[in-house]
Amino acid sequence: MQHQTISRDNIRIMVDRFYSKVLKDDLLADFFIEKLGDEMISDEWQEHLDKLTDFWASITLGDTAYSGQPVKPHMHMEGLQRETFEQWLKLFFETVDRLYSKEAADIFKTRSEMIATNFMRLLGI
Ligand code: HEM
């Protein structure tokens, strides 16, 4: 089903689906396994999924629950390259295209691309 409207409930589904793909991806999985392990049912993973649900809800719905530092963890990850971000964006775009109408998916795509570009600029890659 393609959602026309973004809600916290469908963001959570999107986040779960995205990170399930990430954990199976040759380029991306190891970055996450190193920090969070390889079992999405673990407390570490559930905390990450809750946090990312809050993060996207703050961006797309103006929700105020997210109070983290999105840039910080990425600045200390060794081995991040442009192609890592390109792969992240590819999987993220596939996930939101499948779950949302074009208009709703475009909101996620525009914002994720801006943030990834900013991360790469800060990393000097
Ligand atoms: C190369 C691509 C990326 C990799 C490998 C990556 C990896 C990670 C990892 C492993 C964490 C968990 C860090 C920890 O708990 O210590 C994390 C956190 C996070 N990531 Fe990424 N990430 C990538 C790109 C992005 C992009 C493009 C966005 C936003 C559009 C993003 C948003 C976040 C946020 C919001 C957090 C939580 C930060 C906090 O603690 O508040 N990431 N990322």
Coordinates of C-alpha atoms and ligand atoms in Angstrom, one line a residue:
M1 CA 0.0 0.0 0.0
Q2 CA 1.3 3.5 -0.9
H3 CA 0.6 6.1 1.8
Q4 CA -0.4 9.6 0.6
T5 CA 0.0 11.0 4.1
I6 CA 3.1 10.7 6.3
S7 CA 2.4 9.6 9.9
R8 CA 4.5 8.4 12.9
D9 CA 3.1 4.9 12.3
N10 CA 4.1 4.7 8.7
I11 CA 7.5 6.3 9.4
R12 CA 8.2 3.5 11.9
I13 CA 7.4 0.9 9.1
M14 CA 9.6 2.8 6.7
V15 CA 12.5 2.9 9.2
D16 CA 12.2 -0.8 10.0
R17 CA 12.1 -1.7 6.3
F18 CA 15.1 0.6 5.5
Y19 CA 17.3 -0.8 8.2
S20 CA 16.4 -4.4 7.3
K21 CA 17.7 -3.7 3.8
V22 CA 20.8 -2.0 5.2
L23 CA 21.7 -5.0 7.3
K24 CA 21.7 -7.2 4.2
D25 CA 23.7 -4.7 2.2
D26 CA 27.4 -5.5 1.4
L27 CA 28.5 -1.9 1.5
L28 CA 26.5 -0.7 4.5
A29 CA 25.9 -3.5 6.9
D30 CA 29.3 -3.5 8.7
F31 CA 29.0 0.2 9.7
F32 CA 25.8 -0.6 11.6
I33 CA 26.9 -4.0 12.9
E34 CA 29.9 -2.5 14.5
K35 CA 27.8 0.0 16.5
L36 CA 24.6 -1.8 17.0
G37 CA 25.1 -5.5 16.3
D38 CA 23.4 -7.7 13.7
E39 CA 20.1 -8.4 15.4
M40 CA 17.4 -5.9 14.9
I41 CA 15.4 -7.2 17.9
S42 CA 18.3 -6.1 20.3
D43 CA 17.8 -3.2 22.6
E44 CA 20.5 -1.2 20.8
W45 CA 18.7 -1.6 17.5
Q46 CA 15.3 -0.8 18.9
E47 CA 16.7 2.3 20.4
H48 CA 18.2 3.3 17.0
L49 CA 14.9 2.6 15.2
D50 CA 13.0 4.6 17.8
K51 CA 15.5 7.5 17.4
L52 CA 15.3 7.4 13.6
T53 CA 11.5 7.4 13.8
D54 CA 11.7 10.5 16.0
F55 CA 14.2 12.0 13.6
W56 CA 12.1 11.6 10.5
A57 CA 8.9 12.7 12.4
S58 CA 10.7 15.9 13.4
I59 CA 11.7 16.6 9.8
T60 CA 8.4 15.6 8.0
L61 CA 5.8 16.3 10.7
G62 CA 7.5 19.0 12.9
D63 CA 7.3 16.5 15.8
T64 CA 9.6 17.6 18.7
A65 CA 10.6 14.1 20.1
Y66 CA 14.0 14.0 18.4
S67 CA 16.7 15.7 20.4
G68 CA 19.9 13.9 19.2
Q69 CA 22.9 15.1 17.3
P70 CA 22.6 13.7 13.8
V71 CA 26.0 14.8 12.6
K72 CA 28.2 13.6 15.4
P73 CA 28.2 9.8 15.1
H74 CA 29.0 10.0 11.4
M75 CA 32.1 12.1 11.9
H76 CA 33.9 9.3 13.7
M77 CA 33.1 6.4 11.4
E78 CA 36.1 5.2 9.6
G79 CA 35.8 4.3 5.9
L80 CA 32.8 6.4 4.9
Q81 CA 33.1 7.3 1.3
R82 CA 30.9 9.0 -1.3
E83 CA 29.8 5.6 -2.6
T84 CA 28.7 4.6 0.9
F85 CA 26.4 7.6 1.0
E86 CA 25.2 6.9 -2.6
Q87 CA 24.3 3.3 -1.6
W88 CA 22.5 4.6 1.6
L89 CA 20.5 7.0 -0.5
K90 CA 19.7 4.3 -3.1
L91 CA 18.2 2.0 -0.5
F92 CA 16.4 4.8 1.2
F93 CA 14.9 6.0 -2.0
E94 CA 13.8 2.5 -2.9
T95 CA 12.2 2.1 0.5
V96 CA 10.2 5.4 0.4
D97 CA 9.2 5.0 -3.2
R98 CA 7.6 1.6 -2.4
L99 CA 5.8 2.9 0.7
Y100 CA 4.6 6.4 -0.2
S101 CA 2.9 8.2 -3.0
K102 CA 5.3 10.3 -5.2
E103 CA 4.6 13.5 -3.4
A104 CA 5.2 12.1 0.1
A105 CA 8.3 10.1 -1.0
D106 CA 9.8 13.3 -2.5
I107 CA 9.8 14.9 0.9
F108 CA 12.0 12.2 2.3
K109 CA 14.2 12.1 -0.8
T110 CA 14.8 15.8 -0.9
R111 CA 15.7 16.0 2.8
S112 CA 17.9 12.9 2.9
E113 CA 19.8 14.0 -0.1
M114 CA 20.4 17.4 1.5
I115 CA 21.6 15.8 4.8
A116 CA 23.8 13.3 3.0
T117 CA 25.4 16.1 1.0
N118 CA 26.0 18.1 4.2
F119 CA 27.6 15.0 5.9
M120 CA 29.9 14.5 2.9
R121 CA 30.9 18.2 2.9
L122 CA 31.7 18.0 6.7
L123 CA 33.7 14.8 6.2
G124 CA 35.6 16.3 3.3
I125 CA 34.7 13.5 0.9
Ligands
HEM1 C1 27.1 6.5 4.6 C2 25.8 6.4 5.1 C3 25.5 6.3 6.6 C4 26.0 5.3 7.5 C5 27.0 4.2 7.3 C6 25.3 5.7 8.8 C7 25.5 5.0 9.9 C8 25.0 5.3 11.1 C9 25.2 4.5 12.4 C10 26.0 3.3 12.5 C11 24.5 5.2 13.4 C12 24.4 4.7 14.8 C13 25.5 5.4 15.6 C14 25.5 5.1 17.1 O1 24.5 4.8 17.6 O2 26.6 5.2 17.6 C15 23.8 6.3 12.8 C16 23.0 7.2 13.4 C17 22.2 8.1 12.8 N1 22.2 8.4 11.5 FE1 23.3 7.6 10.0 N2 24.5 6.7 8.6 C18 24.6 7.1 7.3 C19 23.9 8.2 6.7 C20 22.9 8.9 7.3 C21 22.1 9.9 6.6 C22 22.2 10.3 5.2 C23 21.2 10.3 7.6 C24 20.1 11.3 7.5 C25 19.4 11.6 6.4 C26 21.5 9.7 8.8 C27 20.9 9.9 10.1 C28 21.2 9.4 11.3 C29 20.7 9.8 12.5 C30 19.6 10.8 12.8 C31 21.3 9.0 13.5 C32 21.1 9.1 15.0 C33 22.0 10.2 15.6 C34 21.8 10.4 17.1 O3 22.4 9.6 17.9 O4 20.9 11.2 17.5 N3 22.5 8.8 8.6 N4 24.1 6.3 11.4

